[in-house]
């Protein structure tokens, strides 16, 4: 593992990792709630604020620089998702982007039109449509198999009809890590003439994304989940973005994509920081070049320049994180009072591991781990339908979630296993 991937070099870039809790070096396993930020991302944001800070489209130096940085960031983010810069929208968060998108799409829909959401999704990709049901849209939610935490594909097929206008799908579950093979589902939606909205918020930190290859219409992701600042990014296919009737401030100059979805003055400093987070990933690819060329010739053969390095970086992150997650799962599975929730071993999943200890509430476990300096999340993390209803875990306060990031180490996983074992032995 260490041969191709220099985790020390990665860790040295994250000042947060020096933190101590009760004498122990903190172990950050809360990546799915938001990763830590490398210094270069904060430096980029500071540089914007100190040296290029202005509103857009003015006739003076800093305003022109602000415009140039905004456009450069769009290009970088387009390279991350493999689309055109004008297909990239920056916004407050994925939840805000989802709401704006759904309300704009609904303007072209009528009562009786159907929308498909899923029980696997974060509320961010469900709630906009549940609100819009008030206007007569028929919203159907695809079931999840509680044993495998995977979508029921037959249920999906049976819910798709000629009236389906939008399908809002989850690519990777922030609740339990399930990765859904979305391509066939997108194709089936398109066969019915429906648009697809893909929530890639939990997928983006763990796997490379190519919106073109999958023929995705809209996709959301959040840079704060992949080493950037708190904000959201929306991809919209150019032809669909043109048709969108967005709600916006009515002035000339913002009627075209992507500006028609960027309401108000954008968070320029966060936009700069988000682009720098992508450069950080590309630099992981640069450092892993020899390994990537050897191990992933097929994945990389059509790619060039920065896109090559971004994809190589994401493949290296996957290759680095997944064995640690497997080690963690195989240790947890052997502990008497511990139960893991998620897809069966061998099925596609991210490096996120959710579990419970018999006799303890999720929050109690997270607190006991937090006291040891191990930062994990507990609850439903807004994957409310899955955790409270499908898995029926409301009474125990949801699940405990361990999420790996590229700065975690095998030693941290060993200590985490030891601490969980100790907590479970006293439960
Ligand atoms: C899968 C998933 N979708 C959507 C969101 C919402 O993202 P944001 O916080 O940018 O609104 C999250 C946040 O945790 C998430 O994990």
Short mmCIF file of C-alpha atoms and ligand atoms in Angstrom, two decimals:
data_model
loop_
_atom_site.label_atom_id
_atom_site.label_comp_id
_atom_site.label_asym_id
_atom_site.label_seq_id
_atom_site.Cartn_x
_atom_site.Cartn_y
_atom_site.Cartn_z
CA UNK A 1 0.00 0.00 0.00
CA UNK A 2 2.69 2.44 1.08
CA UNK A 3 4.65 1.65 -2.07
CA UNK A 4 2.49 3.66 -4.42
CA UNK A 5 0.95 6.11 -1.99
CA UNK A 6 2.84 8.46 0.29
CA UNK A 7 0.39 8.99 3.16
CA UNK A 8 2.95 10.97 5.16
CA UNK A 9 3.22 13.50 2.35
CA UNK A 10 -0.59 13.73 2.25
CA UNK A 11 -0.92 14.11 6.02
CA UNK A 12 1.71 16.84 6.20
CA UNK A 13 -0.58 19.04 4.14
CA UNK A 14 -3.44 18.92 6.69
CA UNK A 15 -2.82 21.12 9.77
CA UNK A 16 -5.94 19.70 11.47
CA UNK A 17 -4.26 16.31 11.82
CA UNK A 18 -1.92 17.66 14.50
CA UNK A 19 -4.79 18.03 16.96
CA UNK A 20 -4.68 16.12 20.23
CA UNK A 21 -7.59 14.95 22.41
CA UNK A 22 -6.71 13.92 25.99
CA UNK A 23 -3.14 13.30 24.88
CA UNK A 24 -4.10 11.16 21.85
CA UNK A 25 -3.61 12.40 18.30
CA UNK A 26 -7.10 12.92 16.90
CA UNK A 27 -8.30 10.39 14.33
CA UNK A 28 -10.64 12.02 11.82
CA UNK A 29 -13.12 9.42 10.60
CA UNK A 30 -15.90 11.89 9.87
CA UNK A 31 -15.06 12.35 6.16
CA UNK A 32 -18.66 11.69 4.98
CA UNK A 33 -19.72 14.65 7.13
CA UNK A 34 -16.91 16.74 5.61
CA UNK A 35 -13.20 16.09 5.10
CA UNK A 36 -10.34 18.15 6.49
CA UNK A 37 -8.76 20.81 4.30
CA UNK A 38 -5.15 20.90 3.04
CA UNK A 39 -3.28 24.13 3.73
CA UNK A 40 -3.08 24.98 0.03
CA UNK A 41 -6.90 25.22 -0.16
CA UNK A 42 -7.01 27.70 2.73
CA UNK A 43 -4.04 29.59 1.18
CA UNK A 44 -5.88 29.90 -2.12
CA UNK A 45 -8.94 31.31 -0.33
CA UNK A 46 -6.82 33.75 1.65
CA UNK A 47 -4.98 34.82 -1.48
CA UNK A 48 -8.31 35.59 -3.14
CA UNK A 49 -9.52 37.60 -0.14
CA UNK A 50 -6.26 39.52 0.33
CA UNK A 51 -5.32 40.17 -3.28
CA UNK A 52 -8.21 39.71 -5.73
CA UNK A 53 -11.32 40.44 -3.70
CA UNK A 54 -14.03 42.28 -5.65
CA UNK A 55 -17.48 41.84 -7.08
CA UNK A 56 -17.78 40.45 -10.61
CA UNK A 57 -17.67 42.22 -13.98
CA UNK A 58 -16.19 45.57 -12.88
CA UNK A 59 -13.82 47.81 -14.83
CA UNK A 60 -10.85 47.54 -12.50
CA UNK A 61 -7.99 45.11 -11.83
CA UNK A 62 -9.26 43.09 -8.88
CA UNK A 63 -12.71 42.67 -10.42
CA UNK A 64 -11.16 41.39 -13.64
CA UNK A 65 -9.01 39.00 -11.57
CA UNK A 66 -12.09 37.83 -9.68
CA UNK A 67 -13.81 37.06 -13.02
CA UNK A 68 -10.74 35.21 -14.27
CA UNK A 69 -10.51 33.11 -11.07
CA UNK A 70 -14.23 32.30 -11.26
CA UNK A 71 -13.90 31.12 -14.85
CA UNK A 72 -10.70 29.18 -14.12
CA UNK A 73 -12.46 27.42 -11.24
CA UNK A 74 -15.33 26.47 -13.55
CA UNK A 75 -12.82 24.91 -15.95
CA UNK A 76 -11.15 22.97 -13.14
CA UNK A 77 -14.48 21.68 -11.81
CA UNK A 78 -15.55 20.79 -15.38
CA UNK A 79 -12.36 18.76 -15.67
CA UNK A 80 -13.24 17.00 -12.39
CA UNK A 81 -16.65 15.93 -13.71
CA UNK A 82 -15.72 15.73 -17.43
CA UNK A 83 -18.08 18.34 -18.81
CA UNK A 84 -17.96 21.88 -20.24
CA UNK A 85 -17.29 24.89 -17.96
CA UNK A 86 -20.67 26.41 -18.81
CA UNK A 87 -22.29 23.27 -17.39
CA UNK A 88 -20.89 24.00 -13.90
CA UNK A 89 -22.90 25.97 -11.34
CA UNK A 90 -21.46 27.00 -7.97
CA UNK A 91 -23.90 27.34 -5.08
CA UNK A 92 -24.24 27.35 -1.30
CA UNK A 93 -24.62 23.59 -0.89
CA UNK A 94 -25.95 20.56 -2.71
CA UNK A 95 -29.22 20.86 -0.79
CA UNK A 96 -29.66 24.44 -2.00
CA UNK A 97 -28.71 23.44 -5.55
CA UNK A 98 -31.19 20.54 -5.45
CA UNK A 99 -33.99 22.82 -4.28
CA UNK A 100 -33.26 25.45 -6.94
CA UNK A 101 -33.07 22.80 -9.64
CA UNK A 102 -36.26 20.98 -8.61
CA UNK A 103 -38.31 24.17 -8.38
CA UNK A 104 -37.03 25.28 -11.79
CA UNK A 105 -37.79 21.90 -13.39
CA UNK A 106 -41.24 21.82 -11.80
CA UNK A 107 -42.18 25.00 -13.70
CA UNK A 108 -42.33 22.85 -16.82
CA UNK A 109 -44.38 20.12 -15.15
CA UNK A 110 -48.09 19.70 -14.43
CA UNK A 111 -50.23 17.97 -11.82
CA UNK A 112 -50.16 14.22 -12.39
CA UNK A 113 -46.59 14.21 -13.73
CA UNK A 114 -44.46 11.67 -11.90
CA UNK A 115 -41.12 11.89 -10.14
CA UNK A 116 -39.08 9.00 -8.79
CA UNK A 117 -36.93 9.37 -5.68
CA UNK A 118 -35.41 6.59 -3.56
CA UNK A 119 -35.43 5.38 0.05
CA UNK A 120 -31.62 5.21 -0.15
CA UNK A 121 -31.12 8.93 -0.64
CA UNK A 122 -30.08 11.75 1.65
CA UNK A 123 -33.10 14.03 2.22
CA UNK A 124 -31.37 16.62 0.03
CA UNK A 125 -32.37 14.67 -3.09
CA UNK A 126 -35.87 13.78 -1.81
CA UNK A 127 -37.28 16.76 0.04
CA UNK A 128 -37.50 19.17 -2.92
CA UNK A 129 -39.82 16.71 -4.66
CA UNK A 130 -41.77 15.89 -1.51
CA UNK A 131 -42.47 19.64 -1.20
CA UNK A 132 -43.47 19.79 -4.85
CA UNK A 133 -46.00 17.00 -4.33
CA UNK A 134 -48.12 19.82 -2.83
CA UNK A 135 -48.52 21.07 -6.42
CA UNK A 136 -49.93 17.75 -7.62
CA UNK A 137 -46.74 16.01 -8.74
CA UNK A 138 -46.88 12.29 -7.99
CA UNK A 139 -43.74 11.30 -6.08
CA UNK A 140 -42.80 7.62 -5.83
CA UNK A 141 -39.92 6.36 -3.72
CA UNK A 142 -37.99 3.24 -4.77
CA UNK A 143 -37.69 0.63 -2.03
CA UNK A 144 -34.44 -0.57 -0.50
CA UNK A 145 -33.78 -4.16 0.50
CA UNK A 146 -33.17 -3.92 4.28
CA UNK A 147 -30.85 -6.95 4.24
CA UNK A 148 -28.51 -5.68 1.51
CA UNK A 149 -29.09 -1.91 1.77
CA UNK A 150 -29.34 -1.87 -2.04
CA UNK A 151 -32.07 -0.44 -4.25
CA UNK A 152 -34.84 -2.80 -5.33
CA UNK A 153 -34.31 -2.63 -9.08
CA UNK A 154 -37.59 -4.39 -9.90
CA UNK A 155 -39.42 -1.80 -7.82
CA UNK A 156 -37.60 0.93 -9.77
CA UNK A 157 -38.67 -0.58 -13.10
CA UNK A 158 -42.26 -0.95 -11.96
CA UNK A 159 -42.38 2.70 -10.87
CA UNK A 160 -41.04 4.09 -14.16
CA UNK A 161 -43.93 5.00 -16.46
CA UNK A 162 -44.57 7.21 -19.49
CA UNK A 163 -45.59 9.91 -17.00
CA UNK A 164 -42.18 9.91 -15.23
CA UNK A 165 -40.52 13.25 -15.85
CA UNK A 166 -37.65 13.16 -13.36
CA UNK A 167 -35.68 10.42 -11.65
CA UNK A 168 -33.59 11.55 -8.64
CA UNK A 169 -31.05 8.86 -7.75
CA UNK A 170 -28.30 8.34 -5.23
CA UNK A 171 -24.90 7.19 -6.53
CA UNK A 172 -23.35 6.32 -3.17
CA UNK A 173 -25.19 6.20 0.14
CA UNK A 174 -23.83 8.48 2.86
CA UNK A 175 -25.73 6.26 5.31
CA UNK A 176 -24.14 2.88 4.66
CA UNK A 177 -21.79 3.31 1.67
CA UNK A 178 -23.80 1.34 -0.94
CA UNK A 179 -22.74 2.24 -4.49
CA UNK A 180 -25.54 1.91 -7.05
CA UNK A 181 -24.76 1.00 -10.65
CA UNK A 182 -26.64 4.00 -11.99
CA UNK A 183 -25.93 3.68 -15.72
CA UNK A 184 -28.69 1.11 -16.46
CA UNK A 185 -31.12 3.14 -14.31
CA UNK A 186 -30.27 6.31 -16.24
CA UNK A 187 -30.76 4.51 -19.56
CA UNK A 188 -34.15 3.17 -18.43
CA UNK A 189 -35.20 6.66 -17.32
CA UNK A 190 -34.15 8.10 -20.68
CA UNK A 191 -36.13 5.41 -22.51
CA UNK A 192 -39.21 6.86 -20.80
CA UNK A 193 -38.17 10.42 -21.64
CA UNK A 194 -37.34 11.27 -18.00
CA UNK A 195 -34.48 13.49 -16.82
CA UNK A 196 -32.00 12.22 -14.24
CA UNK A 197 -30.62 14.01 -11.18
CA UNK A 198 -27.71 12.17 -9.58
CA UNK A 199 -26.65 12.85 -6.01
CA UNK A 200 -22.89 12.27 -6.10
CA UNK A 201 -22.13 14.01 -2.80
CA UNK A 202 -20.88 10.82 -1.14
CA UNK A 203 -19.57 9.29 -4.37
CA UNK A 204 -17.31 12.18 -5.42
CA UNK A 205 -14.74 11.79 -2.60
CA UNK A 206 -14.24 8.10 -3.41
CA UNK A 207 -14.45 7.46 -7.18
CA UNK A 208 -13.77 9.36 -10.42
CA UNK A 209 -16.83 10.85 -12.14
CA UNK A 210 -17.54 11.13 -15.87
CA UNK A 211 -20.96 12.74 -16.41
CA UNK A 212 -20.62 12.40 -20.19
CA UNK A 213 -19.93 8.67 -20.20
CA UNK A 214 -23.04 8.06 -18.09
CA UNK A 215 -25.20 10.56 -19.99
CA UNK A 216 -26.24 12.23 -16.73
CA UNK A 217 -28.58 15.23 -17.05
CA UNK A 218 -27.92 16.85 -13.66
CA UNK A 219 -25.52 15.94 -10.86
CA UNK A 220 -24.72 17.48 -7.48
CA UNK A 221 -21.58 17.20 -5.36
CA UNK A 222 -20.14 19.21 -2.47
CA UNK A 223 -16.45 20.24 -2.42
CA UNK A 224 -16.38 20.21 1.40
CA UNK A 225 -16.63 16.41 1.16
CA UNK A 226 -13.46 16.33 -0.99
CA UNK A 227 -11.00 18.66 0.78
CA UNK A 228 -12.60 21.96 -0.21
CA UNK A 229 -14.62 24.61 1.60
CA UNK A 230 -18.33 24.45 2.36
CA UNK A 231 -20.22 24.87 -0.90
CA UNK A 232 -22.09 22.91 -3.57
CA UNK A 233 -21.47 22.25 -7.27
CA UNK A 234 -24.20 21.43 -9.76
CA UNK A 235 -23.58 19.97 -13.21
CA UNK A 236 -26.34 20.50 -15.76
CA UNK A 237 -26.18 19.18 -19.33
CA UNK A 238 -25.97 22.23 -21.63
CA UNK A 239 -29.16 21.50 -23.60
CA UNK A 240 -31.17 20.96 -20.39
CA UNK A 241 -29.68 24.02 -18.69
CA UNK A 242 -30.78 26.17 -21.64
CA UNK A 243 -34.39 25.02 -21.22
CA UNK A 244 -34.48 25.54 -17.43
CA UNK A 245 -36.79 28.29 -16.22
CA UNK A 246 -34.95 29.27 -13.07
CA UNK A 247 -36.12 31.48 -10.23
CA UNK A 248 -33.62 34.32 -10.05
CA UNK A 249 -33.18 38.03 -9.55
CA UNK A 250 -34.54 39.57 -12.73
CA UNK A 251 -31.77 41.59 -14.33
CA UNK A 252 -30.14 41.44 -17.71
CA UNK A 253 -27.01 39.36 -18.05
CA UNK A 254 -28.02 36.39 -15.92
CA UNK A 255 -30.42 34.66 -18.25
CA UNK A 256 -27.88 32.17 -19.59
CA UNK A 257 -26.39 29.08 -18.00
CA UNK A 258 -24.61 28.77 -15.70
CA UNK A 259 -25.28 32.26 -14.25
CA UNK A 260 -29.03 31.74 -14.35
CA UNK A 261 -28.61 29.29 -11.47
CA UNK A 262 -26.05 31.31 -9.52
CA UNK A 263 -28.37 33.65 -7.66
CA UNK A 264 -26.72 36.64 -5.95
CA UNK A 265 -23.01 37.31 -5.52
CA UNK A 266 -21.17 33.98 -5.60
CA UNK A 267 -18.84 32.88 -2.75
CA UNK A 268 -15.74 33.65 -4.80
CA UNK A 269 -13.27 32.66 -2.08
CA UNK A 270 -14.95 29.25 -1.66
CA UNK A 271 -15.05 28.80 -5.45
CA UNK A 272 -11.27 29.37 -5.56
CA UNK A 273 -10.78 26.94 -2.68
CA UNK A 274 -12.92 24.28 -4.37
CA UNK A 275 -10.83 24.43 -7.52
CA UNK A 276 -7.68 24.10 -5.42
CA UNK A 277 -9.17 20.97 -3.79
CA UNK A 278 -9.41 19.43 -7.26
CA UNK A 279 -5.77 20.40 -7.93
CA UNK A 280 -4.86 18.63 -4.68
CA UNK A 281 -6.50 15.45 -6.05
CA UNK A 282 -4.71 15.89 -9.40
CA UNK A 283 -1.40 16.14 -7.52
CA UNK A 284 -2.12 12.81 -5.80
CA UNK A 285 -2.52 11.45 -9.35
CA UNK A 286 0.78 13.07 -10.33
CA UNK A 287 2.57 11.43 -7.41
CA UNK A 288 0.99 8.05 -8.25
CA UNK A 289 1.62 8.31 -12.00
CA UNK A 290 3.77 5.19 -12.41
CA UNK A 291 1.36 3.06 -10.38
CA UNK A 292 -1.68 4.43 -12.23
CA UNK A 293 -0.17 3.80 -15.68
CA UNK A 294 0.57 0.23 -14.71
CA UNK A 295 -2.62 -0.60 -12.82
CA UNK A 296 -5.26 1.34 -14.74
CA UNK A 297 -4.21 1.56 -18.41
CA UNK A 298 -7.82 1.03 -19.60
CA UNK A 299 -9.35 3.69 -17.31
CA UNK A 300 -6.76 6.27 -18.31
CA UNK A 301 -6.00 5.53 -21.96
CA UNK A 302 -8.34 8.14 -23.49
CA UNK A 303 -7.43 10.88 -21.01
CA UNK A 304 -4.99 13.76 -21.19
CA UNK A 305 -3.48 16.50 -19.05
CA UNK A 306 -5.20 17.47 -15.81
CA UNK A 307 -8.16 15.10 -16.35
CA UNK A 308 -5.66 12.19 -16.49
CA UNK A 309 -4.17 13.22 -13.15
CA UNK A 310 -7.57 13.80 -11.49
CA UNK A 311 -8.79 10.33 -12.49
CA UNK A 312 -5.46 8.77 -11.48
CA UNK A 313 -5.70 10.60 -8.13
CA UNK A 314 -9.21 9.31 -7.49
CA UNK A 315 -8.20 5.75 -8.44
CA UNK A 316 -5.26 5.99 -6.03
CA UNK A 317 -7.59 7.22 -3.25
CA UNK A 318 -9.91 4.26 -3.89
CA UNK A 319 -7.00 1.81 -3.91
CA UNK A 320 -5.63 3.30 -0.69
CA UNK A 321 -8.89 3.54 1.29
CA UNK A 322 -10.66 0.30 0.34
CA UNK A 323 -8.25 -2.23 1.92
CA UNK A 324 -8.37 -0.27 5.20
CA UNK A 325 -12.17 -0.33 5.11
CA UNK A 326 -12.09 -4.09 4.44
CA UNK A 327 -9.74 -4.59 7.38
CA UNK A 328 -12.09 -2.59 9.59
CA UNK A 329 -15.18 -4.52 8.45
CA UNK A 330 -13.53 -7.90 8.89
CA UNK A 331 -12.51 -6.97 12.45
CA UNK A 332 -15.94 -5.57 13.37
CA UNK A 333 -17.77 -8.59 11.98
CA UNK A 334 -15.91 -10.81 14.40
CA UNK A 335 -16.93 -8.82 17.48
CA UNK A 336 -19.83 -10.43 19.33
CA UNK A 337 -21.96 -7.39 20.05
CA UNK A 338 -21.18 -5.45 16.86
CA UNK A 339 -23.39 -5.41 13.78
CA UNK A 340 -22.40 -3.79 10.48
CA UNK A 341 -25.09 -2.36 8.19
CA UNK A 342 -24.47 -2.14 4.47
CA UNK A 343 -24.17 -4.11 1.25
CA UNK A 344 -22.86 -7.70 1.27
CA UNK A 345 -19.09 -8.19 1.17
CA UNK A 346 -17.89 -7.94 -2.43
CA UNK A 347 -20.73 -5.65 -3.57
CA UNK A 348 -19.80 -2.12 -4.69
CA UNK A 349 -19.40 0.23 -1.74
CA UNK A 350 -17.37 3.19 -0.54
CA UNK A 351 -14.94 3.06 2.38
CA UNK A 352 -17.72 4.15 4.75
CA UNK A 353 -18.61 1.63 7.46
CA UNK A 354 -21.76 1.96 9.58
CA UNK A 355 -22.39 -0.18 12.65
CA UNK A 356 -24.05 -0.55 16.04
CA UNK A 357 -23.03 -2.07 19.36
CA UNK A 358 -25.78 -4.13 20.99
CA UNK A 359 -27.11 -2.47 24.14
CA UNK A 360 -25.83 1.01 23.27
CA UNK A 361 -27.35 3.96 21.46
CA UNK A 362 -25.41 5.16 18.40
CA UNK A 363 -24.68 8.51 20.06
CA UNK A 364 -23.24 6.80 23.15
CA UNK A 365 -20.80 4.85 20.99
CA UNK A 366 -19.78 7.99 19.07
CA UNK A 367 -19.27 9.86 22.34
CA UNK A 368 -17.14 7.07 23.83
CA UNK A 369 -15.03 7.09 20.64
CA UNK A 370 -14.89 10.90 20.65
CA UNK A 371 -13.52 10.83 24.19
CA UNK A 372 -10.68 8.68 22.86
CA UNK A 373 -10.02 11.24 20.12
CA UNK A 374 -11.75 9.24 17.38
CA UNK A 375 -14.16 11.46 15.47
CA UNK A 376 -17.15 9.60 14.01
CA UNK A 377 -20.75 10.54 13.38
CA UNK A 378 -23.93 9.07 14.85
CA UNK A 379 -27.58 9.38 13.85
CA UNK A 380 -29.34 9.21 10.49
CA UNK A 381 -27.12 11.84 8.82
CA UNK A 382 -30.20 12.90 6.84
CA UNK A 383 -30.39 9.46 5.19
CA UNK A 384 -33.52 9.45 7.30
CA UNK A 385 -35.75 7.18 5.24
CA UNK A 386 -33.08 4.48 5.06
CA UNK A 387 -31.99 4.57 8.68
CA UNK A 388 -35.22 5.39 10.53
CA UNK A 389 -37.73 3.58 8.31
CA UNK A 390 -36.07 0.88 6.15
CA UNK A 391 -33.61 -0.23 8.86
CA UNK A 392 -35.96 0.82 11.67
CA UNK A 393 -33.16 2.20 13.86
CA UNK A 394 -34.78 5.33 15.24
CA UNK A 395 -35.18 3.79 18.69
CA UNK A 396 -31.41 3.29 19.02
CA UNK A 397 -30.55 6.72 17.63
CA UNK A 398 -29.52 5.56 14.15
CA UNK A 399 -26.08 4.25 13.25
CA UNK A 400 -22.44 4.98 14.04
CA UNK A 401 -20.56 5.94 10.89
CA UNK A 402 -16.84 5.60 10.23
CA UNK A 403 -15.76 7.26 7.00
CA UNK A 404 -12.25 6.95 5.61
CA UNK A 405 -10.35 9.68 3.83
CA UNK A 406 -6.99 9.64 2.01
CA UNK A 407 -5.21 11.04 5.08
CA UNK A 408 -6.23 8.16 7.38
CA UNK A 409 -3.70 5.43 8.14
CA UNK A 410 -3.71 1.74 8.88
CA UNK A 411 -2.43 2.52 12.39
CA UNK A 412 -5.49 4.70 12.94
CA UNK A 413 -7.74 1.85 11.84
CA UNK A 414 -5.93 -0.54 14.20
CA UNK A 415 -6.49 1.86 17.10
CA UNK A 416 -10.12 2.36 16.10
CA UNK A 417 -10.68 -1.42 16.11
CA UNK A 418 -9.07 -1.64 19.56
CA UNK A 419 -11.23 1.17 20.96
CA UNK A 420 -14.47 -0.29 19.53
CA UNK A 421 -13.59 -3.70 20.92
CA UNK A 422 -13.04 -2.13 24.32
CA UNK A 423 -16.32 -0.17 24.22
CA UNK A 424 -18.22 -3.30 23.08
CA UNK A 425 -16.71 -5.40 25.87
CA UNK A 426 -18.23 -3.04 28.43
CA UNK A 427 -21.63 -2.64 26.72
C1 LIG B 1 -25.27 11.84 -0.08
C2 LIG B 1 -25.48 13.27 0.31
N1 LIG B 1 -26.29 14.03 -0.41
C3 LIG B 1 -26.51 15.32 -0.13
C4 LIG B 1 -25.90 15.92 0.95
C5 LIG B 1 -26.16 17.36 1.24
O1 LIG B 1 -25.05 18.12 0.88
P1 LIG B 1 -24.94 19.63 1.34
O2 LIG B 1 -24.52 19.62 2.77
O3 LIG B 1 -23.90 20.21 0.43
O4 LIG B 1 -26.27 20.26 1.17
C6 LIG B 1 -25.05 15.16 1.77
C7 LIG B 1 -24.44 15.76 2.97
O5 LIG B 1 -24.04 15.09 3.89
C8 LIG B 1 -24.82 13.81 1.44
O6 LIG B 1 -24.00 13.04 2.16
#
